[in-house]
CSV table of C-alpha atoms and ligand atoms in Angstrom, one decimal:
chain,number,residue,atom,x,y,z
A,466,MET,CA,113.7,-175.3,28.4
A,467,LYS,CA,114.2,-177.7,25.4
A,468,LYS,CA,112.8,-176.5,22.1
A,469,VAL,CA,111.0,-178.1,19.0
A,470,TYR,CA,111.6,-176.0,15.9
A,471,PHE,CA,108.6,-175.3,13.6
A,472,ILE,CA,109.6,-174.9,10.1
A,473,THR,CA,107.2,-174.0,7.2
A,474,GLY,CA,107.8,-174.9,3.7
A,475,SER,CA,106.8,-172.6,0.8
A,476,GLN,CA,108.4,-170.9,-2.2
A,477,ASP,CA,108.8,-167.6,-3.9
A,478,LEU,CA,106.2,-168.0,-6.7
A,479,TYR,CA,103.2,-166.9,-4.7
A,480,GLY,CA,104.3,-163.3,-3.8
A,481,GLU,CA,105.0,-161.5,-0.6
A,482,GLU,CA,101.4,-161.3,0.5
A,483,VAL,CA,100.9,-165.0,0.5
A,484,LEU,CA,104.3,-165.7,2.2
A,485,LEU,CA,103.2,-163.3,5.0
A,486,GLN,CA,99.9,-165.1,5.4
A,487,VAL,CA,101.9,-168.4,5.6
A,488,ALA,CA,104.2,-166.9,8.3
A,489,GLU,CA,101.1,-165.7,10.3
A,490,ASP,CA,99.2,-169.0,10.0
A,491,SER,CA,102.4,-170.8,11.1
A,492,LYS,CA,102.8,-168.6,14.1
A,493,VAL,CA,99.1,-169.4,15.1
A,494,ILE,CA,99.6,-173.1,14.9
A,495,ALA,CA,103.0,-173.0,16.7
A,496,ASN,CA,101.3,-170.9,19.5
A,497,TYR,CA,98.4,-173.2,19.7
A,498,LEU,CA,100.7,-176.3,20.1
A,499,ASN,CA,102.7,-174.4,22.8
A,500,LYS,CA,99.5,-173.7,24.7
A,501,LYS,CA,98.6,-177.5,24.6
A,502,ILE,CA,101.9,-179.2,25.1
A,503,ASP,CA,104.0,-178.7,28.3
A,504,GLY,CA,107.6,-179.1,29.1
A,505,VAL,CA,109.0,-177.9,25.8
A,506,GLU,CA,108.9,-174.6,23.8
A,507,ILE,CA,107.7,-174.9,20.1
A,508,GLU,CA,109.3,-172.2,18.3
A,509,TYR,CA,108.3,-171.1,14.8
A,510,VAL,CA,111.8,-170.5,13.1
A,511,ALA,CA,111.1,-169.6,9.4
A,512,THR,CA,109.2,-170.0,6.4
A,513,VAL,CA,111.7,-171.5,4.0
A,514,ARG,CA,111.3,-170.5,0.2
A,515,ASP,CA,114.5,-171.8,-1.3
A,516,GLU,CA,117.5,-174.1,-0.9
A,517,LEU,CA,119.6,-171.5,1.1
A,518,SER,CA,116.7,-170.9,3.6
A,519,CYS,CA,116.2,-174.6,4.0
A,520,VAL,CA,119.9,-175.2,4.9
A,521,GLU,CA,120.0,-172.3,7.2
A,522,ALA,CA,116.9,-173.6,9.1
A,523,CYS,CA,118.0,-177.2,9.2
A,524,LYS,CA,121.6,-176.2,10.3
A,525,LYS,CA,120.3,-174.1,13.0
A,526,ALA,CA,118.1,-177.0,14.4
A,527,SER,CA,121.1,-179.3,14.2
A,528,ASN,CA,123.5,-177.0,15.9
A,529,ASP,CA,121.2,-175.9,18.7
A,530,SER,CA,121.7,-178.4,21.7
A,531,ASP,CA,118.4,-177.2,23.2
A,532,CYS,CA,116.6,-178.2,20.1
A,533,ILE,CA,115.2,-181.8,20.3
A,534,ALA,CA,113.1,-182.2,17.2
A,535,VAL,CA,111.9,-180.3,14.1
A,536,ILE,CA,108.3,-180.1,13.0
A,537,THR,CA,107.9,-179.2,9.2
A,538,TRP,CA,104.6,-178.2,7.7
A,539,MET,CA,103.9,-177.5,4.0
A,540,HIS,CA,101.3,-174.9,4.0
A,541,THR,CA,101.7,-174.4,0.3
A,542,PHE,CA,103.5,-176.2,-2.4
A,543,SER,CA,107.3,-176.3,-1.7
A,544,PRO,CA,109.3,-177.9,-4.6
A,545,ALA,CA,111.3,-180.5,-2.7
A,546,LYS,CA,114.7,-180.3,-4.6
A,547,MET,CA,115.2,-177.3,-2.4
A,548,TRP,CA,114.9,-179.5,0.6
A,549,ILE,CA,117.7,-181.9,-0.3
A,550,LYS,CA,120.7,-180.2,1.2
A,551,GLY,CA,118.7,-179.0,4.2
A,552,LEU,CA,117.5,-182.5,5.1
A,553,GLN,CA,121.0,-183.8,4.6
A,554,PHE,CA,122.1,-181.5,7.3
A,555,LEU,CA,119.3,-182.4,9.6
A,556,THR,CA,120.4,-184.5,12.6
A,557,LYS,CA,117.3,-184.0,14.8
A,558,PRO,CA,114.1,-186.2,14.9
A,559,LEU,CA,111.5,-184.9,12.2
A,560,LEU,CA,107.9,-184.7,12.4
A,561,HIS,CA,106.0,-184.0,9.2
A,562,PHE,CA,102.8,-182.2,10.3
A,563,HIS,CA,100.2,-182.7,7.5
A,564,THR,CA,97.8,-180.1,8.7
A,565,GLN,CA,96.0,-177.1,7.5
A,566,ALA,CA,95.2,-173.7,8.8
A,567,ASN,CA,91.4,-174.4,8.1
A,568,GLU,CA,89.5,-177.3,9.3
A,569,LYS,CA,86.6,-177.2,6.9
A,570,LEU,CA,86.5,-176.1,3.3
A,571,PRO,CA,84.8,-172.7,2.7
A,572,TYR,CA,82.4,-174.2,0.1
A,573,ASP,CA,80.5,-170.9,-0.6
A,574,GLU,CA,83.7,-168.9,-1.0
A,575,ILE,CA,86.4,-171.3,-2.3
A,576,ASP,CA,88.5,-169.9,-5.3
A,577,MET,CA,91.9,-170.3,-6.7
A,578,ASP,CA,93.6,-168.1,-4.2
A,579,PHE,CA,92.4,-170.1,-1.4
A,580,MET,CA,93.5,-173.2,-3.2
A,581,ASN,CA,97.0,-171.8,-3.8
A,582,LEU,CA,97.3,-170.8,-0.2
A,583,ASN,CA,95.9,-174.0,1.5
A,584,GLN,CA,97.3,-176.9,-0.4
A,585,THR,CA,99.1,-179.2,2.2
A,586,ALA,CA,97.4,-182.3,0.4
A,587,HIS,CA,99.6,-181.2,-2.6
A,588,GLY,CA,102.8,-179.7,-1.0
A,589,GLY,CA,103.0,-182.5,1.6
A,590,ARG,CA,103.2,-185.2,-1.1
A,591,GLU,CA,106.1,-183.5,-2.8
A,592,TYR,CA,107.9,-183.0,0.5
A,593,GLY,CA,107.1,-186.5,1.6
A,594,PHE,CA,108.5,-188.0,-1.5
A,595,MET,CA,111.9,-186.4,-0.9
A,596,CYS,CA,112.0,-187.6,2.7
A,597,SER,CA,111.3,-191.1,1.4
A,598,ARG,CA,113.9,-190.8,-1.4
A,599,LEU,CA,116.6,-189.7,1.1
A,600,GLY,CA,115.5,-192.3,3.6
A,601,VAL,CA,114.7,-189.7,6.2
A,602,LYS,CA,113.2,-191.5,9.3
A,603,ARG,CA,110.3,-189.3,10.4
A,604,GLU,CA,106.9,-189.3,12.0
A,605,VAL,CA,103.9,-188.2,9.8
A,606,VAL,CA,101.0,-186.7,11.7
A,607,VAL,CA,97.8,-186.1,9.7
A,608,GLY,CA,94.9,-183.9,10.8
A,609,TYR,CA,93.6,-180.5,11.7
A,610,TYR,CA,95.9,-179.0,14.3
A,611,GLU,CA,93.2,-178.3,16.9
A,612,HIS,CA,91.9,-181.9,17.0
A,613,GLU,CA,92.9,-183.5,20.2
A,614,GLU,CA,93.9,-186.8,18.9
A,615,VAL,CA,96.3,-184.9,16.6
A,616,ILE,CA,97.8,-183.0,19.6
A,617,ALA,CA,98.2,-186.3,21.4
A,618,LYS,CA,100.2,-187.7,18.5
A,619,ILE,CA,102.6,-184.7,18.6
A,620,LYS,CA,103.0,-184.9,22.5
A,621,ASN,CA,103.9,-188.6,22.1
A,622,PHE,CA,106.3,-187.7,19.3
A,623,ILE,CA,107.8,-185.0,21.6
A,624,ASP,CA,108.2,-187.5,24.4
A,625,VAL,CA,110.0,-189.8,22.2
A,626,ALA,CA,112.2,-187.2,20.7
A,627,ARG,CA,113.2,-185.9,24.3
A,628,ALA,CA,114.1,-189.6,25.1
A,629,VAL,CA,116.4,-189.7,21.9
A,630,ASP,CA,117.9,-186.4,22.9
A,631,PHE,CA,118.6,-187.9,26.4
A,632,SER,CA,120.0,-191.1,25.0
A,633,LYS,CA,122.6,-189.0,22.9
A,634,ASN,CA,123.9,-187.6,26.2
A,635,LEU,CA,123.6,-190.6,28.4
A,636,ASN,CA,126.6,-191.7,30.6
A,637,VAL,CA,126.4,-195.4,31.8
A,638,CYS,CA,128.5,-196.5,34.7
A,639,MET,CA,129.3,-200.3,35.0
A,640,PHE,CA,130.5,-201.3,38.5
A,641,GLY,CA,132.4,-204.4,37.4
A,642,SER,CA,131.7,-206.1,34.1
A,643,ASN,CA,129.2,-208.4,32.7
A,644,MET,CA,128.3,-211.5,34.7
A,645,ARG,CA,130.6,-214.3,33.9
A,646,GLU,CA,129.5,-216.6,30.9
A,647,VAL,CA,126.3,-214.8,30.3
A,648,SER,CA,125.5,-213.8,26.7
A,649,VAL,CA,122.3,-211.8,26.3
A,650,THR,CA,123.3,-209.1,28.7
A,651,ASP,CA,126.6,-208.4,26.8
A,652,GLY,CA,127.0,-206.3,23.9
A,653,ASP,CA,129.1,-204.0,21.7
A,654,ARG,CA,129.7,-200.9,23.7
A,655,VAL,CA,131.4,-199.0,20.9
A,656,GLU,CA,128.5,-199.6,18.6
A,657,SER,CA,126.1,-198.5,21.4
A,658,GLN,CA,127.9,-195.2,21.6
A,659,ILE,CA,128.0,-194.8,17.8
A,660,LYS,CA,124.3,-195.6,17.4
A,661,TYR,CA,122.6,-194.3,20.6
A,662,GLY,CA,125.2,-192.0,22.1
A,663,TRP,CA,125.7,-194.1,25.3
A,664,ASN,CA,129.1,-193.4,26.7
A,665,VAL,CA,129.5,-196.8,28.8
A,666,ASN,CA,132.5,-197.1,31.1
A,667,TYR,CA,133.8,-199.5,33.7
A,668,TYR,CA,134.6,-198.5,37.2
A,669,GLY,CA,136.1,-200.9,39.9
A,670,ILE,CA,133.6,-201.4,42.8
A,671,GLY,CA,136.4,-200.1,45.0
A,672,ASP,CA,135.8,-196.8,43.6
A,673,LEU,CA,132.2,-196.9,45.0
A,674,VAL,CA,133.5,-198.5,48.3
A,675,ALA,CA,135.5,-195.3,48.9
A,676,TYR,CA,132.3,-193.3,48.7
A,677,ILE,CA,130.4,-195.8,50.9
A,678,ASN,CA,133.2,-195.4,53.6
A,679,ALA,CA,133.0,-191.7,53.6
A,680,VAL,CA,129.3,-191.6,54.4
A,681,THR,CA,128.7,-190.1,57.9
A,682,ASP,CA,126.4,-191.2,60.6
A,683,ASP,CA,124.3,-188.0,60.2
A,684,GLU,CA,123.7,-188.8,56.6
A,685,VAL,CA,122.7,-192.3,57.4
A,686,ASN,CA,120.3,-191.3,60.2
A,687,ALA,CA,118.7,-188.7,57.9
A,688,LYS,CA,118.3,-191.4,55.3
A,689,MET,CA,116.8,-193.8,57.9
A,690,ALA,CA,114.2,-191.2,58.9
A,691,GLU,CA,113.2,-190.9,55.2
A,692,TYR,CA,112.9,-194.7,54.9
A,693,ASN,CA,110.7,-194.8,58.2
A,694,GLU,CA,108.4,-192.3,56.7
A,695,LEU,CA,108.0,-193.9,53.3
A,696,TYR,CA,107.9,-197.6,54.2
A,697,VAL,CA,107.2,-200.2,56.8
A,698,MET,CA,110.2,-201.1,58.7
A,699,ASN,CA,109.5,-205.0,58.8
A,700,THR,CA,112.8,-206.0,60.3
A,701,ASP,CA,114.9,-205.7,63.7
A,702,ASN,CA,118.1,-205.8,61.6
A,703,LEU,CA,118.5,-202.0,61.4
A,704,ASP,CA,122.2,-202.4,60.7
A,705,ALA,CA,121.6,-204.1,57.6
A,706,VAL,CA,119.2,-201.4,56.6
A,707,LYS,CA,121.7,-198.7,57.5
A,708,GLU,CA,124.3,-200.4,55.3
A,709,GLN,CA,121.9,-200.0,52.3
A,710,ALA,CA,121.3,-196.4,53.3
A,711,LYS,CA,125.1,-196.0,53.0
A,712,TYR,CA,125.0,-197.5,49.5
A,713,GLU,CA,122.3,-195.2,48.5
A,714,ILE,CA,124.0,-192.1,49.6
A,715,ALA,CA,127.4,-193.2,48.1
A,716,LEU,CA,125.7,-194.1,44.7
A,717,ASP,CA,123.8,-190.9,44.6
A,718,LYS,CA,127.1,-188.9,45.1
A,719,PHE,CA,129.0,-191.0,42.6
A,720,LEU,CA,126.5,-191.0,39.9
A,721,THR,CA,125.8,-187.2,40.2
A,722,GLU,CA,129.4,-186.3,40.2
A,723,GLY,CA,130.0,-188.4,37.2
A,724,ASN,CA,126.9,-187.2,35.5
A,725,PHE,CA,125.6,-190.8,35.1
A,726,GLY,CA,122.1,-191.5,34.2
A,727,ALA,CA,122.3,-195.3,34.5
A,728,TYR,CA,124.5,-198.0,36.1
A,729,THR,CA,125.0,-201.7,36.5
A,730,ASP,CA,126.6,-203.9,39.2
A,731,THR,CA,127.1,-207.6,39.5
A,732,PHE,CA,127.1,-209.9,42.6
A,733,GLN,CA,130.3,-211.4,41.4
A,734,ASP,CA,132.1,-208.2,42.1
A,735,LEU,CA,131.3,-206.7,45.6
A,736,HIS,CA,134.8,-206.6,47.0
A,737,GLY,CA,134.6,-204.4,50.2
A,738,MET,CA,130.8,-204.4,50.4
A,739,LYS,CA,128.9,-206.4,52.9
A,740,GLN,CA,125.7,-206.8,50.9
A,741,LEU,CA,124.5,-206.7,47.4
A,742,PRO,CA,122.8,-203.2,46.8
A,743,GLY,CA,119.2,-204.0,47.0
A,744,LEU,CA,117.2,-201.3,48.7
A,745,ALA,CA,119.7,-198.8,47.5
A,746,THR,CA,119.4,-199.7,43.9
A,747,GLN,CA,115.5,-199.7,44.3
A,748,ARG,CA,115.7,-196.2,45.5
A,749,MET,CA,117.9,-195.2,42.7
A,750,MET,CA,115.5,-196.7,40.1
A,751,ALA,CA,112.7,-194.8,41.8
A,752,LYS,CA,114.5,-191.5,41.0
A,753,GLY,CA,114.6,-192.5,37.3
A,754,ILE,CA,118.2,-193.7,37.3
A,755,GLY,CA,118.5,-196.7,35.0
A,756,PHE,CA,119.7,-200.0,36.3
A,757,GLY,CA,120.7,-203.2,34.8
A,758,ALA,CA,121.8,-206.2,36.9
A,759,GLU,CA,124.7,-208.5,36.2
A,760,GLY,CA,126.4,-205.8,34.2
A,761,ASP,CA,123.5,-205.5,31.8
A,762,TYR,CA,124.5,-202.1,30.3
A,763,LYS,CA,121.9,-202.1,27.6
A,764,THR,CA,118.9,-202.6,29.9
A,765,SER,CA,120.2,-199.9,32.2
A,766,ALA,CA,120.5,-197.5,29.4
A,767,LEU,CA,117.0,-198.4,28.1
A,768,ASN,CA,115.6,-198.2,31.7
A,769,ALA,CA,116.8,-194.5,31.9
A,770,ILE,CA,115.7,-193.7,28.5
A,771,PHE,CA,112.2,-195.1,29.0
A,772,CYS,CA,111.9,-193.3,32.3
A,773,GLU,CA,112.8,-190.0,30.5
A,774,MET,CA,110.2,-190.8,27.8
A,775,ALA,CA,107.5,-191.5,30.5
A,776,LYS,CA,108.1,-188.3,32.3
A,777,GLY,CA,104.8,-186.5,33.0
A,778,ARG,CA,102.7,-189.5,32.3
A,779,LYS,CA,100.8,-191.8,34.6
A,780,GLY,CA,102.3,-195.2,35.1
A,781,SER,CA,105.2,-197.2,36.4
A,782,THR,CA,108.5,-197.9,34.6
A,783,GLY,CA,111.5,-200.0,35.5
A,784,PHE,CA,114.0,-202.8,35.2
A,785,MET,CA,112.4,-206.3,35.3
A,786,GLU,CA,113.2,-210.0,34.8
A,787,ASP,CA,111.1,-212.8,33.6
A,788,TYR,CA,111.5,-215.3,36.4
A,789,THR,CA,108.9,-218.1,36.5
A,790,TYR,CA,105.4,-219.1,35.2
A,791,ASP,CA,102.1,-220.2,36.4
A,792,PHE,CA,101.2,-222.8,33.5
A,793,THR,CA,97.7,-223.4,34.7
A,794,ARG,CA,95.8,-223.8,31.4
A,795,GLY,CA,93.9,-220.6,30.5
A,796,ASP,CA,95.2,-218.8,33.5
A,797,GLU,CA,98.9,-218.6,32.6
A,798,VAL,CA,100.8,-215.8,34.0
A,799,VAL,CA,104.4,-214.6,34.3
A,800,LEU,CA,106.0,-213.8,37.6
A,801,GLY,CA,108.6,-211.0,37.2
A,802,ALA,CA,111.0,-209.9,39.8
A,803,HIS,CA,114.8,-209.9,40.5
A,804,MET,CA,117.0,-211.1,43.3
A,805,LEU,CA,116.2,-207.7,45.0
A,806,GLU,CA,116.2,-204.9,42.4
A,807,VAL,CA,112.5,-204.1,41.6
A,808,SER,CA,111.7,-200.4,41.3
A,809,PRO,CA,109.2,-199.1,44.0
A,810,ASP,CA,107.5,-197.4,41.0
A,811,PHE,CA,105.8,-200.7,40.5
A,812,ALA,CA,104.4,-200.8,44.2
A,813,SER,CA,100.6,-201.2,44.7
A,814,THR,CA,101.1,-201.7,48.4
A,815,LYS,CA,103.2,-199.7,50.9
A,816,PRO,CA,106.7,-201.3,50.6
A,817,LYS,CA,108.1,-203.1,53.5
A,818,ILE,CA,111.8,-203.2,54.3
A,819,GLU,CA,112.9,-206.6,55.0
A,820,VAL,CA,116.2,-208.4,55.4
A,821,HIS,CA,116.7,-211.9,54.2
A,822,GLN,CA,119.5,-214.2,53.3
A,823,LEU,CA,120.4,-214.2,49.5
A,824,GLY,CA,121.3,-217.5,48.2
A,825,ILE,CA,123.8,-216.1,45.7
A,826,GLY,CA,126.9,-214.0,46.0
A,827,GLY,CA,128.0,-215.2,49.5
A,828,LYS,CA,127.5,-211.8,51.2
A,829,GLU,CA,125.4,-210.8,54.4
A,830,PRO,CA,121.6,-210.8,54.1
A,831,PRO,CA,120.7,-207.7,52.2
A,832,ALA,CA,117.8,-205.1,53.0
A,833,ARG,CA,115.2,-204.9,50.3
A,834,LEU,CA,111.8,-203.3,49.7
A,835,VAL,CA,109.1,-205.9,49.3
A,836,PHE,CA,105.7,-205.1,47.8
A,837,ASP,CA,102.9,-206.4,45.3
A,838,GLY,CA,102.8,-205.0,41.9
A,839,VAL,CA,100.5,-202.5,39.9
A,840,GLU,CA,98.0,-203.6,37.3
A,841,GLY,CA,97.3,-202.4,33.8
A,842,ASP,CA,98.2,-202.3,30.1
A,843,GLY,CA,101.9,-202.1,29.5
A,844,VAL,CA,105.0,-203.2,27.5
A,845,ALA,CA,108.0,-205.4,28.2
A,846,VAL,CA,111.0,-204.3,26.0
A,847,CYS,CA,114.5,-205.6,25.6
A,848,MET,CA,117.6,-205.0,23.5
A,849,VAL,CA,119.7,-207.6,22.1
A,850,ASP,CA,122.9,-207.4,20.2
A,851,MET,CA,122.5,-209.7,17.2
A,852,GLY,CA,126.1,-209.2,16.1
A,853,ASN,CA,125.6,-206.9,13.0
A,854,ARG,CA,122.9,-204.8,14.5
A,855,PHE,CA,120.9,-204.2,17.7
A,856,ARG,CA,117.2,-205.5,18.0
A,857,LEU,CA,114.5,-204.2,20.2
A,858,ILE,CA,111.8,-206.6,21.1
A,859,CYS,CA,108.6,-205.2,22.5
A,860,ALA,CA,105.9,-207.3,24.0
A,861,SER,CA,102.2,-205.9,24.6
A,862,ILE,CA,101.5,-207.1,28.1
A,863,GLU,CA,98.8,-206.9,30.6
A,864,LEU,CA,99.9,-206.5,34.3
A,865,VAL,CA,97.5,-208.5,36.5
A,866,LYS,CA,97.0,-208.8,40.3
A,867,GLN,CA,98.8,-211.7,41.7
A,868,PRO,CA,96.1,-214.5,42.0
A,869,LYS,CA,97.2,-215.4,45.6
A,870,GLU,CA,99.4,-214.0,48.4
A,871,MET,CA,103.0,-215.2,48.4
A,872,PRO,CA,103.9,-214.8,52.1
A,873,LYS,CA,107.3,-216.5,51.8
A,874,LEU,CA,108.6,-214.7,48.7
A,875,PRO,CA,111.1,-212.2,50.1
A,876,VAL,CA,111.2,-209.9,47.0
A,877,ALA,CA,109.0,-207.4,45.2
A,878,ARG,CA,107.1,-208.8,42.3
A,879,ILE,CA,104.8,-208.1,39.4
A,880,MET,CA,102.7,-210.4,37.3
A,881,TRP,CA,101.5,-210.2,33.7
A,882,LYS,CA,99.8,-212.0,30.9
A,883,LEU,CA,101.3,-212.5,27.5
A,884,LYS,CA,99.7,-211.9,24.2
A,885,PRO,CA,98.1,-213.3,22.1
A,886,ASP,CA,98.2,-216.2,24.6
A,887,HIS,CA,100.9,-217.4,26.9
A,888,LYS,CA,102.4,-220.1,24.7
A,889,THR,CA,102.5,-218.0,21.5
A,890,GLY,CA,103.7,-214.9,23.3
A,891,ALA,CA,106.5,-216.8,25.2
A,892,ALA,CA,107.6,-218.8,22.0
A,893,ALA,CA,107.7,-215.6,20.0
A,894,TRP,CA,109.9,-213.8,22.5
A,895,ILE,CA,112.3,-216.8,22.5
A,896,TYR,CA,112.3,-217.1,18.6
A,897,ALA,CA,113.2,-213.4,18.4
A,898,GLY,CA,116.1,-214.0,20.8
A,899,GLY,CA,114.5,-211.8,23.6
A,900,ALA,CA,116.4,-211.4,26.8
A,901,HIS,CA,115.3,-212.3,30.4
A,902,HIS,CA,116.0,-208.7,31.4
A,903,THR,CA,113.6,-206.1,30.2
A,904,VAL,CA,112.2,-202.8,31.0
A,905,VAL,CA,108.5,-203.0,31.7
A,906,SER,CA,106.4,-199.9,31.5
A,907,THR,CA,102.6,-199.2,32.1
A,908,ALA,CA,103.3,-195.4,31.1
A,909,LEU,CA,104.4,-196.4,27.6
A,910,THR,CA,102.7,-198.0,24.7
A,911,VAL,CA,103.8,-200.2,21.7
A,912,GLU,CA,103.4,-197.1,19.7
A,913,ASP,CA,106.1,-195.2,21.6
A,914,VAL,CA,108.6,-198.1,21.2
A,915,LYS,CA,107.8,-198.2,17.6
A,916,LEU,CA,108.5,-194.5,17.2
A,917,PHE,CA,111.7,-194.9,19.4
A,918,ALA,CA,113.0,-197.7,17.2
A,919,LYS,CA,112.1,-195.8,13.9
A,920,LEU,CA,113.9,-192.5,15.1
A,921,THR,CA,117.0,-194.4,16.1
A,922,ASP,CA,116.9,-196.7,13.1
A,923,THR,CA,116.8,-199.9,15.3
A,924,GLU,CA,115.3,-203.1,14.2
A,925,LEU,CA,112.0,-203.8,16.1
A,926,VAL,CA,110.2,-207.1,16.7
A,927,VAL,CA,106.7,-206.4,18.2
A,928,ILE,CA,104.7,-209.3,19.9
A,929,ASP,CA,101.1,-208.5,20.5
A,930,GLU,CA,97.5,-209.7,19.9
A,931,ASN,CA,98.2,-210.1,16.2
A,932,THR,CA,101.2,-212.3,16.5
A,933,ASP,CA,101.3,-215.6,14.5
A,934,LEU,CA,104.3,-217.7,15.0
A,935,TYR,CA,104.6,-218.8,11.3
A,936,LYS,CA,104.6,-215.2,10.3
A,937,LEU,CA,107.0,-214.0,13.0
A,938,GLU,CA,109.5,-216.6,12.0
A,939,GLN,CA,109.3,-215.5,8.4
A,940,GLU,CA,109.7,-211.9,9.6
A,941,LEU,CA,112.8,-212.8,11.6
A,942,ASN,CA,114.3,-214.6,8.5
A,943,MET,CA,113.5,-211.3,6.5
A,944,LEU,CA,115.2,-209.3,9.2
A,945,ASP,CA,118.3,-211.5,9.1
A,946,LEU,CA,118.4,-211.2,5.4
A,947,MET,CA,117.9,-207.4,5.4
A,948,ALA,CA,120.8,-207.1,7.9
A,949,LYS,CA,123.2,-209.1,5.7
A,950,LEU,CA,122.3,-207.0,2.6
A,951,LYS,CA,123.1,-203.7,4.5
B,1147,MN,MN1,119.1,-210.9,36.3
């Protein structure tokens, strides 16, 4: 199981008795967090009292591949010059827990001994200054450790830290390259690896075709039985469905063997295949494998990372594309879909397997899952390469029920409303250089994306109910200027 280290700051001045109490209280808090937070072990590592013990604890966290984050707590005052070297060694996401062993002040009993032992208000500021001075990106969580909103914040931090750890170890497979002439899906793969850890590599589609040709009839029949159980078989063209079953089996093997968490393909490079992977890719996305169409490696990586972040939460997460609008005044809505590849995680109705002609790519009609989408609050997020840095753009959106049936639309779809209103939200996205490919999630919030951006030191533009176009354009100018100064 992955671990989060709990390190408590103190110093030698207070004597052994106080330090023993500090360690005791640290264990109580770490144990309490352990009881309340699943999927990760919170381990009290040490009470650090000087530079050497800081360095040891921070090195230990940085060297432990199971450690995804560090929580630090200043129970007492901890002179922060002793933290400099340690923090310089720390490579894991940091949460500064500004809490106390006590919720209330013992007004009748309080004396200077109590004050000396319980002084996070004092010690947290000294430590916080050093983090700011060193430019350490961290999350500060304030409040009594048993309060549920405090626990909720720590849980969110751990979800994001786990996603950052996942990102550092993510392999992305590109079948073919970026769609010819398309700009926003492209990017600097070397920089992506330096900054986020993504190992993005190209494979000829023929490498996958070899796996497709090796799929047996028994494997295909088992997969068809699975489809029949999960979905409505709304086609007589079972051969077309079997073709996608082969693709799913082959993709599963290829990606598992290569330890890939995400992949891309492109309809311009399907040599040896009869169809564009539709149903097959939808199935892979439902397993949490990231996908980006048209060679969009950035969105495929982001898709996998956000699925990891959303693990254990309610809601849907997947690759998406802004396609077309309903411009009815006051009832504007975005229709999001793709040619085929929409994750069944978004399904609000039992998906139907259908086979239809695809007007692009010049291949046989592909099988795909068709369904209506879920409703609820969510985010749409994209990553663009601005040349001298990556930018994340996050829109707060509301997924809504489609106003009318769309009986002739042969593809899964979701619909959503923009904030603060359609015109402002869409213009803001376009001013920010936002892509047509996104990851949409109803499991994640703007706060999660903000934290991910902070911990990965990525520029972020948020579009929400407070967005004002004039201020946004000023913000974008500032961001351009800051990037030039760096
Ligand atoms: Mn696309």
